[in-house]
Coordinates of C-alpha atoms and ligand atoms in Angstrom, one line a residue:
M17 CA -0.1 0.0 0.0
E18 CA 1.3 3.4 -1.2
K19 CA 2.1 5.7 1.9
I20 CA 1.0 9.2 1.9
D21 CA 2.5 12.0 3.3
V22 CA 0.3 14.9 4.6
L23 CA 0.7 18.4 5.8
L24 CA -2.0 19.9 7.6
V25 CA -2.6 23.7 7.9
G26 CA -3.8 25.3 10.9
G27 CA -3.3 24.6 14.7
G28 CA -6.9 24.8 16.3
G29 CA -9.1 22.2 18.0
R30 CA -10.5 21.3 14.5
E31 CA -7.2 20.5 13.4
H32 CA -6.0 18.5 16.3
A33 CA -9.5 16.4 15.3
L34 CA -8.7 16.2 11.6
A35 CA -5.1 14.8 12.9
W36 CA -5.9 12.4 15.2
K37 CA -8.6 10.9 12.6
L38 CA -5.9 10.9 9.4
A39 CA -3.5 9.3 12.3
Q40 CA -6.0 6.3 12.0
S41 CA -5.5 5.7 8.4
P42 CA -3.3 3.0 7.4
R43 CA -2.4 4.8 4.3
L44 CA -0.9 7.7 6.2
G45 CA 3.1 8.2 6.0
R46 CA 4.3 11.4 8.3
L47 CA 2.1 13.9 9.0
Y48 CA 3.4 17.3 9.4
A49 CA 1.3 20.3 10.6
A50 CA 1.7 24.3 10.1
P51 CA 1.5 25.2 12.9
G52 CA 0.1 22.6 14.2
N53 CA 0.0 22.6 18.2
P54 CA 1.0 20.5 21.5
G55 CA -1.8 18.0 20.7
I56 CA -0.8 17.5 17.4
A57 CA 2.8 17.2 18.0
V58 CA 2.1 13.9 19.5
L59 CA 0.7 12.5 16.0
G60 CA 3.5 14.1 13.6
E61 CA 5.8 16.9 13.4
C62 CA 4.7 20.7 13.8
V63 CA 6.9 23.2 11.9
P64 CA 6.5 27.0 12.8
V65 CA 4.9 28.2 9.6
Q66 CA 1.6 30.3 9.7
P67 CA -1.5 29.6 7.5
L68 CA -0.9 33.1 5.7
E69 CA 2.6 32.1 5.0
F70 CA 2.1 30.6 1.5
E71 CA 5.2 30.9 -0.2
K72 CA 6.7 28.8 3.2
I73 CA 3.8 26.3 3.2
V74 CA 4.3 25.8 -0.6
R75 CA 7.9 25.1 -0.2
L76 CA 7.4 23.2 2.7
A77 CA 5.1 20.8 1.0
G78 CA 7.5 20.9 -1.8
E79 CA 10.7 19.7 0.4
R80 CA 8.6 17.0 2.2
Q81 CA 7.3 15.9 -0.5
V82 CA 3.7 15.4 0.8
G83 CA 0.8 13.7 -1.2
L84 CA -1.8 16.1 0.2
V85 CA -2.3 19.1 1.7
V86 CA -5.4 19.6 4.2
V87 CA -6.3 23.0 4.6
G88 CA -8.0 23.7 8.3
P89 CA -9.4 27.3 8.5
E90 CA -11.0 29.8 6.1
A91 CA -8.6 32.6 6.0
P92 CA -6.2 30.9 4.3
L93 CA -8.7 29.3 1.6
A94 CA -10.3 32.9 1.0
A95 CA -7.1 34.2 0.5
G96 CA -6.2 31.8 -2.3
L97 CA -3.5 29.0 -0.4
A98 CA -5.8 26.0 -2.3
D99 CA -5.0 27.6 -5.8
R100 CA -1.4 28.3 -4.8
L101 CA -0.4 24.9 -4.2
R102 CA -2.8 23.6 -6.8
Q103 CA -0.3 25.7 -9.3
A104 CA 2.7 24.5 -7.8
G105 CA 1.1 20.9 -8.5
I106 CA 0.5 19.9 -5.0
R107 CA -2.8 17.8 -4.3
V108 CA -4.9 20.0 -1.7
F109 CA -8.2 18.9 0.0
G110 CA -9.6 22.6 0.5
P111 CA -11.7 25.1 -2.1
S112 CA -10.3 27.6 -4.1
A113 CA -10.4 31.2 -3.4
A114 CA -13.3 31.8 -5.6
A115 CA -15.3 28.8 -4.3
A116 CA -14.3 29.8 -0.8
R117 CA -16.2 33.3 -1.3
I118 CA -19.2 31.2 -0.3
E119 CA -18.0 32.2 3.1
S120 CA -15.8 35.1 2.5
S121 CA -18.5 37.1 0.4
K122 CA -22.2 36.6 2.4
A123 CA -23.2 38.8 -0.3
F124 CA -21.8 36.4 -3.4
A125 CA -23.4 33.1 -1.0
R126 CA -27.1 35.0 -0.5
E127 CA -26.9 35.8 -4.6
L128 CA -25.7 32.4 -5.6
M129 CA -28.3 30.6 -3.5
R130 CA -31.2 33.4 -5.0
R131 CA -29.9 31.7 -8.6
A132 CA -29.7 28.0 -7.4
A133 CA -33.2 28.6 -5.7
V134 CA -32.2 27.6 -2.5
P135 CA -34.4 28.0 0.5
Q136 CA -33.1 31.6 2.3
P137 CA -34.2 34.1 4.5
E138 CA -35.4 37.6 2.9
H139 CA -32.2 39.8 2.9
A140 CA -30.8 43.0 0.8
R141 CA -27.4 44.1 0.8
F142 CA -25.7 47.6 1.3
R143 CA -22.4 49.8 1.0
D144 CA -24.1 53.0 2.4
L145 CA -26.0 54.0 5.6
A146 CA -28.7 55.9 4.0
S147 CA -29.9 53.1 2.0
A148 CA -29.8 50.6 4.7
S149 CA -31.5 53.0 7.0
T150 CA -34.2 53.5 4.1
Y151 CA -34.8 49.5 3.8
L152 CA -34.8 49.5 7.8
D153 CA -37.6 52.0 7.8
G154 CA -39.5 49.9 5.0
L155 CA -39.2 46.9 7.5
A156 CA -40.8 48.9 10.3
A157 CA -43.6 50.0 7.9
R158 CA -44.4 46.1 7.2
G159 CA -44.8 45.8 11.1
I160 CA -41.2 43.9 11.0
E161 CA -39.6 44.4 14.6
T162 CA -36.5 42.6 14.2
A163 CA -33.4 41.6 11.7
V164 CA -30.0 40.1 11.7
V165 CA -27.2 42.7 10.1
K166 CA -23.9 41.0 8.6
A167 CA -20.7 41.8 7.6
S168 CA -20.3 40.4 3.7
G169 CA -16.9 39.6 4.4
L170 CA -14.7 37.4 7.0
A171 CA -15.0 38.8 10.5
A172 CA -13.7 35.6 12.9
G173 CA -17.2 34.5 13.3
K174 CA -18.4 37.8 15.1
G175 CA -19.9 39.4 11.8
A176 CA -23.4 38.7 12.4
V177 CA -25.3 40.6 14.8
V178 CA -28.8 39.4 15.7
C179 CA -31.3 42.1 16.5
D180 CA -34.0 42.5 18.9
S181 CA -35.0 45.9 17.4
L182 CA -34.4 47.6 14.4
E183 CA -33.0 50.6 16.2
E184 CA -30.3 47.8 17.0
A185 CA -30.1 46.7 13.4
R186 CA -29.7 50.5 12.6
T187 CA -26.8 51.0 15.2
A188 CA -24.9 47.5 14.0
A189 CA -25.5 48.9 10.2
R190 CA -23.5 52.1 11.3
E191 CA -20.7 50.4 12.9
M192 CA -19.8 48.3 10.3
L193 CA -20.3 50.7 7.4
V194 CA -19.3 54.1 9.0
D195 CA -17.3 52.8 11.9
H196 CA -15.7 50.4 10.2
V197 CA -15.5 47.5 13.4
F198 CA -14.7 45.0 11.1
G199 CA -12.7 46.8 8.3
E200 CA -13.1 46.2 5.1
S201 CA -15.1 43.3 5.6
G202 CA -18.1 45.5 7.0
S203 CA -17.5 47.5 3.7
E204 CA -20.8 45.9 2.5
I205 CA -23.4 44.4 4.7
L206 CA -26.3 42.3 4.6
I207 CA -29.8 42.9 6.3
E208 CA -31.4 39.8 7.0
E209 CA -34.8 38.5 8.1
R210 CA -34.6 36.8 11.6
M211 CA -35.4 33.6 11.6
E212 CA -36.9 31.4 14.5
G213 CA -36.0 28.1 14.8
E214 CA -33.0 25.6 15.8
E215 CA -29.8 25.6 13.9
A216 CA -27.6 22.7 13.0
S217 CA -24.4 22.2 11.0
F218 CA -24.4 20.0 8.1
F219 CA -21.1 18.9 6.5
V220 CA -20.2 17.5 3.2
V221 CA -17.0 16.2 1.9
T222 CA -17.6 17.0 -1.9
D223 CA -15.2 16.8 -5.2
G224 CA -17.3 19.8 -6.5
E225 CA -19.6 17.2 -8.4
A226 CA -20.4 13.9 -6.1
A227 CA -20.9 15.0 -2.4
A228 CA -20.8 12.6 0.7
P229 CA -22.6 14.2 4.0
L230 CA -21.1 13.5 7.4
L231 CA -23.0 13.3 10.4
S232 CA -24.8 16.6 11.4
A233 CA -23.9 18.6 14.7
Q234 CA -24.9 21.3 16.7
D235 CA -22.7 23.8 18.8
Y236 CA -23.0 26.2 21.5
K237 CA -22.0 30.1 20.5
R238 CA -22.5 31.8 23.9
A239 CA -20.1 32.0 26.5
L240 CA -22.4 31.3 29.3
D241 CA -25.2 28.4 30.3
D242 CA -28.7 28.9 28.8
D243 CA -27.1 30.3 25.9
R244 CA -26.4 34.2 27.5
G245 CA -23.4 36.3 27.5
P246 CA -21.4 37.0 24.4
N247 CA -20.9 35.2 21.5
T248 CA -17.4 33.2 21.1
G249 CA -15.7 30.7 19.0
G250 CA -17.7 27.7 20.0
M251 CA -17.9 26.2 23.7
G252 CA -19.1 22.7 22.9
S253 CA -21.2 20.6 20.5
Y254 CA -22.7 17.4 19.9
A255 CA -23.5 14.8 17.0
P256 CA -25.7 13.8 15.3
A257 CA -28.0 16.6 15.4
P258 CA -31.4 15.0 16.0
L259 CA -33.0 18.2 14.7
L260 CA -32.1 16.9 11.3
T261 CA -33.7 14.0 10.9
P262 CA -32.6 11.6 8.2
E263 CA -35.6 13.3 6.1
L264 CA -34.2 16.8 6.5
C265 CA -30.4 15.4 5.5
A266 CA -32.3 14.4 2.4
E267 CA -33.8 17.5 1.8
A268 CA -30.5 19.4 2.7
M269 CA -28.7 17.1 0.1
E270 CA -31.5 18.1 -2.5
R271 CA -32.6 21.6 -2.1
V272 CA -29.4 23.1 -0.8
V273 CA -26.3 21.1 -1.0
R274 CA -26.6 19.7 -5.0
P275 CA -27.9 22.9 -6.3
T276 CA -25.3 25.2 -4.9
L277 CA -22.9 22.9 -5.9
R278 CA -24.0 22.9 -9.6
A279 CA -24.0 26.8 -9.3
L280 CA -20.7 27.1 -8.1
S281 CA -19.6 24.9 -10.7
E282 CA -21.3 26.8 -13.2
T283 CA -19.7 30.3 -12.2
G284 CA -16.4 28.2 -13.0
A285 CA -15.5 27.9 -9.3
P286 CA -16.1 23.9 -8.6
F287 CA -16.0 23.7 -4.9
Q288 CA -13.4 20.6 -3.3
G289 CA -13.5 20.3 0.1
C290 CA -15.7 20.3 3.1
L291 CA -18.8 22.4 2.5
Y292 CA -20.5 23.6 5.5
A293 CA -24.1 24.5 5.8
G294 CA -25.5 26.3 8.7
L295 CA -29.6 25.2 8.4
M296 CA -32.2 26.7 10.6
N297 CA -35.7 24.7 11.0
T298 CA -38.1 27.3 10.8
T299 CA -42.1 26.9 10.8
A300 CA -41.7 27.7 7.1
G301 CA -39.2 24.8 6.5
L302 CA -35.5 24.3 6.2
R303 CA -33.7 27.8 5.5
V304 CA -29.6 28.3 5.0
V305 CA -28.5 30.6 7.9
E306 CA -24.7 30.7 6.2
F307 CA -22.1 28.5 4.2
N308 CA -18.8 28.1 5.3
C309 CA -16.0 26.6 3.1
R310 CA -14.1 24.2 5.9
F311 CA -15.1 22.3 8.8
G312 CA -17.0 23.6 12.0
D313 CA -15.1 24.1 15.1
P314 CA -15.9 22.5 17.5
E315 CA -18.6 20.4 15.6
T316 CA -15.4 18.2 13.8
Q317 CA -14.4 17.1 17.3
A318 CA -17.6 15.8 17.8
V319 CA -18.4 14.2 14.7
L320 CA -15.4 12.6 13.6
P321 CA -15.0 10.1 16.6
L322 CA -18.3 8.6 15.2
L323 CA -16.8 8.4 11.9
D324 CA -16.4 4.8 10.6
E325 CA -14.1 5.4 7.9
D326 CA -10.5 6.1 6.5
L327 CA -10.5 10.2 6.3
L328 CA -7.4 10.3 4.5
E329 CA -9.2 8.1 1.6
L330 CA -12.3 10.3 1.7
F331 CA -9.9 13.3 1.3
L332 CA -7.9 12.2 -1.3
A333 CA -10.9 10.8 -3.3
A334 CA -11.9 14.6 -3.0
A335 CA -8.9 16.2 -4.1
E336 CA -8.4 13.6 -7.2
R337 CA -12.2 14.2 -8.1
R338 CA -13.1 10.8 -7.9
L339 CA -15.3 11.0 -4.7
E340 CA -17.9 8.2 -4.8
E341 CA -21.4 9.8 -3.9
R342 CA -22.5 7.0 -1.2
A343 CA -23.6 7.0 2.4
L344 CA -20.5 6.9 4.5
R345 CA -20.3 4.2 7.6
W346 CA -20.8 5.9 11.1
K347 CA -20.6 4.0 14.7
P348 CA -24.0 3.7 16.0
E349 CA -23.2 6.4 18.9
R350 CA -23.6 9.8 20.2
A351 CA -20.8 12.2 21.0
V352 CA -20.5 15.6 22.8
T353 CA -17.6 17.9 23.2
V354 CA -16.8 20.4 26.1
V355 CA -14.7 23.3 25.4
L356 CA -12.3 24.6 28.3
A357 CA -11.6 27.8 28.2
S358 CA -9.6 30.5 30.0
G359 CA -11.5 32.8 32.6
G360 CA -12.7 36.0 30.8
Y361 CA -12.8 34.4 27.4
P362 CA -13.7 35.6 24.8
G363 CA -12.8 39.0 26.5
S364 CA -9.6 39.3 27.9
F365 CA -7.8 36.6 29.7
E366 CA -4.1 35.5 30.9
S367 CA -2.4 32.9 29.3
G368 CA 0.5 30.6 30.8
K369 CA -1.5 28.7 33.1
P370 CA 0.1 25.3 34.0
I371 CA -2.6 22.5 32.2
S372 CA -2.7 19.0 34.5
G373 CA -5.0 15.9 34.1
I374 CA -5.0 15.7 30.6
E375 CA -3.5 11.8 31.0
E376 CA -6.3 10.9 33.5
A377 CA -9.0 12.0 31.5
E378 CA -8.1 10.5 28.2
A379 CA -8.0 7.1 30.3
A380 CA -11.8 6.9 30.9
P381 CA -13.6 5.0 28.2
G382 CA -14.4 6.7 24.7
V383 CA -12.8 10.5 25.9
T384 CA -10.3 11.9 23.5
V385 CA -9.1 15.7 24.4
T386 CA -8.3 18.1 21.8
H387 CA -5.7 20.9 21.9
A388 CA -6.7 24.5 20.5
G389 CA -4.9 27.1 22.9
T390 CA -2.0 25.4 24.5
A391 CA 1.8 25.8 24.3
R392 CA 4.9 24.3 25.7
R393 CA 7.0 26.1 27.8
E394 CA 10.2 24.6 29.5
G395 CA 8.7 21.5 29.1
R396 CA 5.3 22.1 30.7
L397 CA 1.9 22.5 29.2
V398 CA 0.4 25.7 29.8
T399 CA -2.8 27.8 28.4
A400 CA -2.2 30.0 25.6
G401 CA -5.4 31.0 24.2
G402 CA -8.7 31.7 24.9
R403 CA -10.3 28.3 23.9
V404 CA -7.8 25.7 25.4
L405 CA -8.8 22.3 25.0
G406 CA -11.7 20.1 23.6
V407 CA -12.9 17.2 25.8
T408 CA -15.0 14.8 23.7
A409 CA -16.3 11.7 24.6
T410 CA -18.7 8.8 22.7
G411 CA -21.5 6.8 24.5
N412 CA -24.5 4.9 23.5
S413 CA -26.4 7.5 24.5
F414 CA -26.1 11.3 24.5
G415 CA -26.6 10.7 28.2
E416 CA -23.4 8.3 28.5
A417 CA -21.4 10.7 26.2
R418 CA -22.5 13.6 28.3
D419 CA -21.8 12.3 31.5
R420 CA -18.1 10.6 30.4
A421 CA -17.4 14.2 28.6
Y422 CA -17.9 16.1 32.0
Q423 CA -16.4 13.6 34.2
A424 CA -13.3 14.0 32.1
A425 CA -13.2 17.5 32.0
E426 CA -13.3 18.2 35.8
K427 CA -10.3 16.2 35.6
I428 CA -8.3 18.6 33.6
R429 CA -7.2 21.4 35.8
F430 CA -5.8 25.0 35.0
E431 CA -6.2 28.1 36.8
E432 CA -9.6 30.0 36.3
R433 CA -10.5 27.6 33.9
Q434 CA -14.1 27.9 32.7
F435 CA -16.9 25.8 30.5
R436 CA -20.6 25.8 30.0
R437 CA -22.3 23.0 32.2
D438 CA -25.2 22.8 29.7
I439 CA -23.8 21.2 26.7
A440 CA -26.1 18.6 25.2
E441 CA -28.6 19.0 28.1
R442 CA -31.5 19.2 25.5
V443 CA -30.8 16.1 23.8
V444 CA -30.1 13.7 26.9
E445 CA -33.4 12.8 26.5
S446 CA -33.6 12.6 22.8
R447 CA -34.5 9.2 21.5
S448 CA -33.6 9.8 18.2
T449 CA -31.1 7.2 16.3
A450 CA -28.2 8.2 14.3
G451 CA -28.2 8.6 11.0
P452 CA -26.0 6.1 9.3
T453 CA -28.4 5.4 6.3
M454 CA -28.7 9.4 5.8
R455 CA -27.7 10.7 2.5
Ligands
LIG526 N1 -18.7 26.4 14.9 C1 -19.1 27.6 14.0 C2 -17.9 27.4 12.7 O1 -17.2 26.7 12.7 O2 -17.9 28.5 12.2

């Protein structure tokens, strides 16, 4: 069997989960990561190169003669890393900059969905405050009292403001268009209908034409229990999402994924990589909240432990445009991920706190710990970011997975550790089954 060396770009919890699953492939030769993190360093060689240092990444991939580059985060994809690698003749799992516009330009994504008749909320786009204000006046005249204001460009997950009143929407529009709180990313905004309903993350691995759906997941964006507090990068997740029944997954493939992939191909930008649809099940049916051009974080940490397939083979098939459209195999289990964060996150926090208890936590059945904001200083593992670690546990039910995840989380110690106590609480009683047959 020919072994393949892989370079993984990124260094967060999502990338550690990808590295962990890739390392289970019998086809994996050496694993490199740029820049990786102390958790990934146990699985492969971490090289101090940042995801936006394109020339260094291309050189590294060439020097180490890797057979595949896997790009984790959106920023290098949006800036054209996959294009640069392909130009250099290097195989890559990740979309071109043109295809990544599905995440890097919310205006482009909404227009693409309109052309492809993909179900989405009512919306309009603006580049100046006067036009945005006139539109909000029009909403008021129709008796509409709420809205969502979004920066069109990338804003590190902070670019969508869910507004309880049109006054709040006006303020958000001013902050983006006039005060430039998101810089160039907010020079164009969307004002969208505020939809009511639960949201879930739906992922497919695709070679641009064929698409293999992964298990869906739900994440927790707010810092505090009961969805209070500020938005974060994600404080926990669980998979599969009972909200997305096999019927809704099939509908998502038919009405969302396939028309979107076709429309991208028609614009000359076929999407190769992981397409992530944020879906809401509203009273009017399934709607797309947003698309992302990569795996979700921390959803990936919950989804991949359930995958009963070779992830490297799947990525190679997508990168070589020979993906088979088939239902993937999944373990009939549930997974829950609890994120351990630094005290104060997502506001200011201190770093450099010694971490203990990871080995003890991982000794329990079904538990894996992914690193996100950690570093090694003088041989000691210390905190080095807002989201520090993700504790994932699998089990035969959400109850078992959740109990295991929290018992393991309690074993990991660092000063001012904070985490939500209600991850997956709402699904513990759920009797819905995993979706190994979904398509
Ligand atoms: N979990 C949300 C994201 O990855 O964007």
